[in-house]
Coordinates of C-alpha atoms and ligand atoms in Angstrom, one line a residue:
M140 CA 5.1 5.1 4.9
D141 CA 4.9 4.3 1.3
H142 CA 3.5 4.6 -1.9
F143 CA 1.3 1.3 -2.3
L144 CA -2.0 2.2 -2.3
Y145 CA -5.2 1.0 -2.4
R146 CA -7.8 3.2 -5.2
G147 CA -11.1 1.9 -3.7
D148 CA -10.3 -1.9 -4.7
Q149 CA -7.1 -1.6 -7.2
L150 CA -3.5 -1.0 -6.0
W151 CA -1.7 1.1 -7.0
T152 CA 2.2 2.4 -7.6
E153 CA 2.0 6.4 -6.7
G154 CA -0.2 7.5 -9.9
V155 CA -0.4 4.3 -11.9
A156 CA -2.6 0.7 -11.1
C157 CA -0.2 -1.7 -11.0
Q158 CA -2.9 -3.9 -12.7
A159 CA -1.7 -1.8 -16.2
I160 CA 2.3 -2.5 -15.2
A161 CA 1.2 -5.9 -15.2
E162 CA -0.5 -6.3 -18.6
A163 CA 2.8 -4.1 -20.4
V164 CA 5.5 -5.8 -19.2
G165 CA 4.1 -9.2 -17.8
T166 CA 4.8 -11.0 -14.8
P167 CA 6.0 -11.2 -12.4
C168 CA 7.9 -8.0 -12.3
Y169 CA 9.6 -5.8 -9.6
V170 CA 7.6 -2.3 -9.2
Y171 CA 9.6 0.7 -7.1
S172 CA 8.5 3.8 -6.3
R173 CA 10.8 6.4 -7.0
A174 CA 8.5 9.0 -4.6
T175 CA 9.4 6.1 -1.5
I176 CA 13.1 5.7 -2.1
E177 CA 13.5 9.6 -1.8
R178 CA 11.7 10.1 1.0
H179 CA 13.5 6.9 3.0
W180 CA 16.9 8.8 1.9
Y181 CA 15.4 12.2 2.9
A182 CA 14.8 10.9 6.2
F183 CA 18.3 10.3 7.3
E184 CA 19.8 13.3 5.2
H185 CA 17.0 15.7 7.5
A186 CA 17.9 13.4 10.4
L187 CA 21.9 14.1 10.0
N188 CA 21.8 17.5 9.4
G189 CA 23.7 19.8 11.1
H190 CA 26.5 17.1 12.0
P191 CA 29.7 16.5 9.1
H192 CA 27.7 13.2 7.9
A193 CA 27.6 11.1 4.5
I194 CA 25.1 8.9 4.0
C195 CA 26.1 5.7 1.6
Y196 CA 23.6 3.9 0.5
A197 CA 24.5 -0.2 0.8
V198 CA 24.4 -0.9 -3.2
K199 CA 23.9 -4.9 -3.1
A200 CA 20.2 -4.1 -1.0
N201 CA 18.9 -3.1 -5.0
S202 CA 21.5 -2.1 -7.7
N203 CA 19.1 -1.7 -10.6
L204 CA 21.4 1.0 -12.6
A205 CA 18.5 3.3 -12.2
V206 CA 18.0 3.2 -8.8
L207 CA 21.4 4.4 -8.1
Q208 CA 21.3 6.6 -10.3
L209 CA 18.1 8.4 -8.6
L210 CA 20.2 8.0 -5.4
A211 CA 23.4 9.4 -7.0
R212 CA 21.2 13.1 -8.2
L213 CA 20.0 13.4 -4.3
G214 CA 23.8 13.6 -4.0
S215 CA 24.2 10.2 -1.8
G216 CA 27.8 8.2 -1.4
F217 CA 27.4 4.6 -1.4
D218 CA 28.7 1.2 0.0
I219 CA 30.4 -1.1 -2.1
V220 CA 31.3 -4.8 -1.9
S221 CA 32.6 -5.9 -5.1
G222 CA 34.4 -4.2 -8.4
G223 CA 31.0 -5.2 -9.7
E224 CA 29.0 -2.5 -7.9
L225 CA 32.2 -0.1 -8.5
E226 CA 31.5 -0.3 -11.9
R227 CA 27.1 0.1 -11.7
V228 CA 28.2 2.6 -9.3
L229 CA 29.9 4.6 -11.5
R230 CA 27.7 3.7 -14.9
A231 CA 25.0 5.3 -12.8
G232 CA 26.9 8.8 -12.7
G233 CA 27.6 8.0 -8.5
D234 CA 31.2 10.5 -7.2
P235 CA 33.5 8.3 -6.9
N236 CA 34.7 10.3 -3.7
R237 CA 31.2 9.3 -2.0
I238 CA 31.7 5.6 -2.6
V239 CA 33.3 3.3 0.4
F240 CA 34.5 -0.2 -0.6
S241 CA 33.4 -3.2 2.5
G242 CA 33.7 -6.9 2.3
V243 CA 36.1 -9.4 3.5
G244 CA 37.4 -11.0 0.4
K245 CA 38.1 -7.7 -2.2
T246 CA 40.7 -9.4 -4.4
A247 CA 43.9 -7.5 -5.5
V248 CA 41.5 -6.7 -9.1
E249 CA 38.6 -5.0 -7.0
I250 CA 41.0 -3.0 -5.0
R251 CA 43.4 -1.7 -7.8
A252 CA 40.2 -0.9 -9.9
A253 CA 39.2 1.3 -6.9
L254 CA 42.0 2.9 -6.2
L255 CA 41.7 4.3 -9.7
A256 CA 38.5 5.1 -9.5
G257 CA 40.0 7.4 -6.5
I258 CA 37.0 6.0 -4.3
H259 CA 37.0 8.0 -1.0
C260 CA 37.8 4.7 1.6
L261 CA 38.8 1.4 1.9
N262 CA 37.0 -0.6 4.6
I263 CA 39.9 -3.2 5.4
E264 CA 38.6 -5.8 7.3
S265 CA 42.0 -8.0 8.1
E266 CA 45.5 -7.4 8.6
A267 CA 46.4 -9.8 5.6
E268 CA 44.2 -7.2 3.8
L269 CA 45.7 -4.2 4.5
D270 CA 49.2 -5.8 3.3
R271 CA 47.4 -6.1 0.1
V272 CA 46.3 -2.4 -0.1
I273 CA 49.1 -0.8 1.3
E274 CA 51.3 -3.0 -1.9
I275 CA 49.0 -2.7 -4.3
A276 CA 48.8 1.6 -3.8
A277 CA 52.6 1.7 -3.6
S278 CA 52.4 0.2 -7.5
L279 CA 50.3 3.0 -8.0
G280 CA 52.2 5.4 -6.5
M281 CA 49.9 6.5 -3.6
R282 CA 48.6 6.1 -0.1
A283 CA 45.2 4.6 -0.2
P284 CA 42.9 6.2 1.6
V285 CA 41.6 3.5 4.5
A286 CA 39.3 2.7 7.7
L287 CA 39.5 -0.2 9.3
R288 CA 36.1 -2.4 9.9
V289 CA 36.2 -3.2 13.8
N290 CA 33.8 -6.1 15.2
P291 CA 32.5 -4.7 18.1
D292 CA 31.2 -8.0 19.1
V293 CA 27.7 -6.8 20.0
D294 CA 24.8 -9.2 19.4
P295 CA 22.2 -7.5 16.8
K296 CA 19.7 -9.8 17.6
T297 CA 18.7 -10.6 14.5
H298 CA 18.3 -13.5 11.8
P299 CA 21.4 -15.2 12.3
Y300 CA 22.3 -15.0 8.6
I301 CA 22.4 -11.5 8.8
A302 CA 24.6 -10.9 12.2
T303 CA 28.0 -9.4 11.1
G304 CA 28.7 -8.0 14.1
L305 CA 29.3 -10.8 16.8
K306 CA 33.0 -12.3 17.0
E307 CA 32.2 -15.8 15.7
N308 CA 31.3 -13.8 12.5
K309 CA 33.8 -13.3 9.5
F310 CA 33.6 -9.5 9.3
G311 CA 35.4 -6.8 10.8
I312 CA 39.1 -6.9 13.0
P313 CA 38.6 -8.0 16.9
V314 CA 38.9 -5.0 19.0
E315 CA 41.9 -5.8 20.6
A316 CA 43.7 -6.4 17.6
A317 CA 42.7 -2.7 15.5
R318 CA 44.7 -0.9 17.7
A319 CA 48.1 -2.4 16.7
L320 CA 46.9 -2.2 13.2
Y321 CA 45.7 1.0 13.2
Q322 CA 49.2 2.1 13.9
Q323 CA 50.7 -0.2 10.9
A324 CA 48.1 2.0 8.4
A325 CA 49.2 4.5 10.0
K326 CA 52.8 4.3 8.4
H327 CA 51.4 3.8 5.3
T328 CA 48.2 4.7 4.3
R329 CA 46.5 7.7 4.8
V330 CA 43.6 7.0 7.8
L331 CA 40.5 8.4 7.5
G332 CA 38.3 6.7 10.0
I333 CA 36.5 3.6 11.7
A334 CA 33.7 1.3 10.4
C335 CA 31.4 -2.0 11.8
H336 CA 28.6 -2.8 10.7
I337 CA 27.2 -5.5 12.8
G338 CA 24.0 -6.9 11.3
S339 CA 21.4 -6.2 9.1
Q340 CA 17.1 -6.1 10.0
L341 CA 17.8 -4.5 13.4
T342 CA 14.5 -3.4 15.3
S343 CA 15.9 -1.5 18.3
I344 CA 18.7 1.1 18.7
P345 CA 20.7 -0.2 22.2
P346 CA 22.7 -2.8 19.6
F347 CA 23.4 0.7 17.9
L348 CA 24.3 2.3 20.7
D349 CA 26.2 -0.3 22.4
A350 CA 28.3 -0.5 18.8
L351 CA 28.8 2.8 19.2
E352 CA 30.2 3.0 23.0
R353 CA 32.7 0.9 21.9
M354 CA 34.1 2.6 18.6
L355 CA 34.0 5.5 20.5
A356 CA 36.7 4.2 23.2
L357 CA 38.8 3.3 20.2
V358 CA 38.8 6.3 18.5
A359 CA 39.3 8.1 22.4
E360 CA 42.5 5.5 22.3
L361 CA 44.0 6.2 18.8
A362 CA 44.1 9.6 19.6
T363 CA 46.4 10.0 22.1
L364 CA 48.7 7.3 19.7
G365 CA 48.5 10.8 17.6
I366 CA 46.2 9.4 14.8
E367 CA 42.8 11.7 14.6
L368 CA 39.9 10.4 12.7
Q369 CA 38.0 11.8 10.7
H370 CA 34.8 9.8 10.3
L371 CA 33.2 7.0 12.7
D372 CA 31.3 4.5 9.7
M373 CA 28.0 2.6 11.9
G374 CA 27.3 0.8 8.7
G375 CA 23.8 -0.2 7.8
G376 CA 21.3 -2.3 9.5
L377 CA 18.2 -0.2 10.4
G378 CA 15.0 -2.2 9.8
I379 CA 11.7 -2.3 8.1
R380 CA 8.6 -2.8 9.2
Y381 CA 7.5 -6.5 7.7
Q382 CA 5.1 -7.7 9.6
Q383 CA 4.3 -6.5 13.4
E384 CA 7.8 -5.1 13.5
N385 CA 8.7 -1.6 15.3
P386 CA 11.9 -0.3 13.9
P387 CA 12.8 3.3 15.2
L388 CA 13.0 5.7 12.4
P389 CA 16.0 7.5 11.2
D390 CA 15.4 10.0 12.9
A391 CA 15.3 8.6 16.3
L392 CA 18.6 6.4 15.4
A393 CA 20.3 9.3 14.0
Q394 CA 19.5 11.6 17.3
V395 CA 20.5 8.7 19.8
M396 CA 24.4 8.7 18.0
L397 CA 24.2 12.3 17.3
E398 CA 23.4 13.2 21.3
R399 CA 26.5 11.1 21.8
L400 CA 29.0 12.8 19.4
R401 CA 27.9 16.4 19.8
G402 CA 29.5 17.6 22.8
Q403 CA 33.1 15.2 22.8
Y404 CA 33.4 15.0 19.0
P405 CA 31.5 18.1 17.4
K406 CA 34.1 16.9 14.0
L407 CA 34.1 13.1 13.9
A408 CA 31.6 13.1 10.8
L409 CA 29.2 10.0 11.1
H410 CA 28.7 8.1 8.0
I411 CA 25.9 5.6 7.5
E412 CA 25.6 2.5 5.2
P413 CA 21.5 1.9 5.0
G414 CA 20.4 -0.5 2.3
R415 CA 17.3 -2.2 3.3
A416 CA 16.0 1.1 4.9
I417 CA 16.1 3.0 2.2
V418 CA 14.4 0.8 -0.5
G419 CA 13.0 -2.5 1.5
N420 CA 9.5 -1.2 1.8
A421 CA 9.9 1.2 -1.9
G422 CA 9.4 -2.1 -4.2
I423 CA 6.7 -4.6 -4.5
L424 CA 6.9 -7.8 -7.0
L425 CA 3.6 -8.2 -8.6
T426 CA 2.9 -12.3 -9.4
R427 CA -0.6 -14.1 -11.6
I428 CA -1.9 -17.1 -10.1
E429 CA -1.4 -20.0 -12.4
Y430 CA -2.8 -22.6 -10.1
L431 CA -5.3 -23.2 -7.3
K432 CA -4.2 -26.2 -5.6
P433 CA -6.5 -26.9 -2.7
G434 CA -5.8 -29.7 -1.2
E435 CA -6.7 -31.6 2.3
L436 CA -3.8 -30.5 4.3
R437 CA -3.2 -27.3 2.7
N438 CA -4.4 -25.2 -0.3
F439 CA -1.9 -24.1 -2.7
A440 CA -2.0 -21.0 -5.0
I441 CA 0.7 -21.4 -7.3
V442 CA 1.9 -18.5 -8.7
D443 CA 4.3 -17.3 -11.5
A444 CA 6.9 -15.9 -9.5
A445 CA 9.3 -18.0 -7.6
M446 CA 12.7 -18.3 -4.9
N447 CA 14.8 -17.9 -7.5
D448 CA 13.1 -14.6 -8.0
L449 CA 12.9 -13.8 -4.4
I450 CA 14.4 -15.8 -1.7
R451 CA 13.9 -14.1 1.3
P452 CA 11.3 -16.5 2.9
A453 CA 13.3 -19.1 1.5
L454 CA 16.7 -17.7 2.5
Y455 CA 15.7 -16.2 5.8
Q456 CA 12.0 -18.2 6.6
A457 CA 11.4 -13.8 6.6
W458 CA 7.5 -12.7 5.9
Q459 CA 6.8 -10.6 3.6
E460 CA 3.1 -9.3 3.3
I461 CA 0.8 -10.7 0.2
V462 CA -2.0 -8.8 -1.3
P463 CA -4.4 -9.1 -3.9
V464 CA -4.1 -6.4 -6.5
N465 CA -7.7 -6.2 -7.0
R466 CA -9.5 -7.0 -4.1
C467 CA -12.7 -7.4 -5.2
S468 CA -12.9 -11.0 -5.7
K469 CA -16.2 -12.4 -5.1
V470 CA -14.9 -16.0 -3.8
I471 CA -14.6 -16.7 0.1
A472 CA -11.1 -16.1 1.5
R473 CA -9.4 -19.2 2.5
A474 CA -5.8 -19.8 3.9
Y475 CA -2.8 -20.8 1.2
D476 CA 0.5 -21.2 0.7
V477 CA 1.6 -19.0 -2.0
V478 CA 4.4 -21.2 -3.5
G479 CA 6.1 -21.0 -7.0
P480 CA 7.1 -23.4 -9.7
V481 CA 10.5 -24.2 -8.4
C482 CA 11.5 -27.9 -7.9
E483 CA 12.1 -27.3 -4.2
T484 CA 9.7 -27.5 -1.1
G485 CA 11.4 -24.3 0.4
D486 CA 9.8 -22.5 -2.5
K487 CA 7.5 -21.1 -0.3
L488 CA 6.7 -17.0 -0.4
G489 CA 4.3 -17.0 2.2
A490 CA 2.2 -19.8 4.3
D491 CA -0.7 -19.8 5.2
R492 CA -2.1 -16.7 4.0
Q493 CA -5.7 -15.6 3.9
L494 CA -6.1 -14.7 0.3
A495 CA -9.6 -14.7 -1.3
I496 CA -8.4 -15.0 -5.0
A497 CA -9.1 -17.4 -8.4
A498 CA -6.8 -18.1 -10.5
G499 CA -5.3 -15.3 -13.0
E500 CA -5.7 -13.1 -10.6
L501 CA -2.7 -10.6 -9.4
L502 CA -0.9 -10.9 -6.2
A503 CA 1.7 -8.2 -4.8
I504 CA 4.0 -9.5 -2.4
R505 CA 5.2 -6.4 -0.7
S506 CA 8.0 -5.3 0.6
A507 CA 10.3 -6.6 -1.7
G508 CA 12.4 -4.1 -2.7
A509 CA 15.7 -4.8 -1.0
Y510 CA 17.0 -8.1 -1.5
G511 CA 14.6 -9.2 -4.3
M512 CA 15.9 -8.4 -7.4
S513 CA 20.0 -8.1 -6.1
M514 CA 19.4 -11.7 -4.7
S515 CA 18.1 -13.4 -7.5
S516 CA 19.2 -16.2 -9.9
N517 CA 18.8 -18.5 -12.9
Y518 CA 17.4 -21.4 -11.3
N519 CA 15.6 -23.5 -12.9
T520 CA 16.4 -21.7 -15.7
R521 CA 13.7 -19.3 -15.0
P522 CA 14.7 -15.7 -17.1
R523 CA 15.5 -13.1 -14.2
V524 CA 11.8 -10.8 -14.4
P525 CA 11.8 -7.3 -15.3
E526 CA 12.2 -4.0 -13.3
V527 CA 10.1 -1.0 -13.3
L528 CA 10.4 2.7 -11.8
V529 CA 7.0 4.4 -10.9
D530 CA 7.9 8.0 -11.0
G531 CA 4.7 10.2 -10.7
K532 CA 2.2 8.8 -13.0
E533 CA 4.5 7.5 -15.7
F534 CA 6.5 4.0 -15.3
H535 CA 9.8 3.3 -16.9
I536 CA 10.8 0.0 -17.6
I537 CA 14.9 -0.3 -15.4
R538 CA 15.0 -3.5 -16.4
R539 CA 13.8 -6.0 -19.2
R540 CA 12.7 -9.2 -19.0
E541 CA 15.5 -11.4 -19.6
T542 CA 15.1 -13.7 -22.2
I543 CA 15.9 -17.6 -22.6
A544 CA 18.7 -16.8 -25.1
D545 CA 20.4 -14.3 -23.0
L546 CA 20.6 -17.2 -20.0
L547 CA 21.9 -20.1 -22.7
D548 CA 23.9 -17.5 -24.3
P549 CA 26.9 -17.8 -22.3
E550 CA 27.1 -21.7 -23.1
S551 CA 28.6 -23.6 -25.5
L552 CA 28.5 -27.4 -26.8
L553 CA 31.5 -29.9 -26.2
Ligands
PLP145 C1 24.9 -5.4 3.9 C2 25.1 -4.2 4.2 C3 24.9 -2.6 4.8 C4 23.2 -2.6 4.5 O1 22.5 -3.2 5.3 P1 21.0 -2.7 5.8 O2 20.6 -3.9 6.4 O3 20.2 -3.0 3.8 O4 20.8 -1.8 6.2 C5 25.3 -1.8 5.1 N1 26.8 -2.1 5.1 C6 27.8 -2.8 4.7 C7 29.4 -3.2 5.4 C8 27.0 -4.1 4.6 O5 27.2 -5.6 4.3

């Protein structure tokens, strides 16, 4: 459930008309709903209540400082994947002791910065990384807090680009190698837990449960070796509804996982790293129709947003709903390909959409709060678009529109 609803024929975000935002900041622009973000975060919080737990929001889904600040105020933890994201969380007021650091390629500079900041845990993804972390921590006179990210080899049944927990993927440590690596880690680090993350946009519970069983088998085996873990991090990946998907609610997923933990592992804290499920349906991308270009084979609606602003449709063949901001258009509906101005045939935001629209009107691309702005680029020398956060009857510009000067500034002539 979200707060992007029609009042009469006008699309609103909470208590603000989308048209008013478009007029104030121009298009394209991202619009987020504070109430929706908070509602989704609390859905996880309430679901895990009663068992030791941590929600570590995956920053890469939407890393705007104000969004991070909202979540930090709720007491959220954060899952980061770079030194840049570390800087963002600290700048937004996030508690370093609630940060976990994931990723297969952490540099020495990033590891050092994370240790100095006092983050909660580094999720180690290889033997070589463990060696590097031990060495850097030793040079700082400390023992690094770590978990091993294990690759449970389960099929998440999602798009291949966002499946991460299969043997052939680059992520995590194979189950068979984990035991020896834990023994190594136990000698030189502060071993806190075990982590996995099997993929993104998962729409069913069984892959999570498969992964959970494999993690718990390892937890039990490690206990016999005298390695007692404090937390089990099941990663993120819970899907959202873009079209017809029917993903489980956070509560349903949490219940089955907690049921499994309660009897045998009442003290093993459950950590999760949701990204998309918190912010995905909390954002839209507003865009204006520049031209209609009817054709023999297809009709095109050429809009001012493009694949550089929202790459999911082009990169993952993702489907996102496209709706008019003002439904009272008198024209008859036709099938349109909604495309941007970028010079790529793949620059398509939606194909074959039945829309009653005219040039100059506004469209909203829904479910754009996750992996939208955070994956955007300046391709075609297009300044990145502004981000707006709606809070009840007010809205705040939380990122201004880039200027062309911003883009050219780092470059120099010969
Ligand atoms: C991307 C990622 C997440 C978040 O995934 P969502 O599908 O957005 O929930 C969580 N943990 C790790 C390690 C990730 O790489």
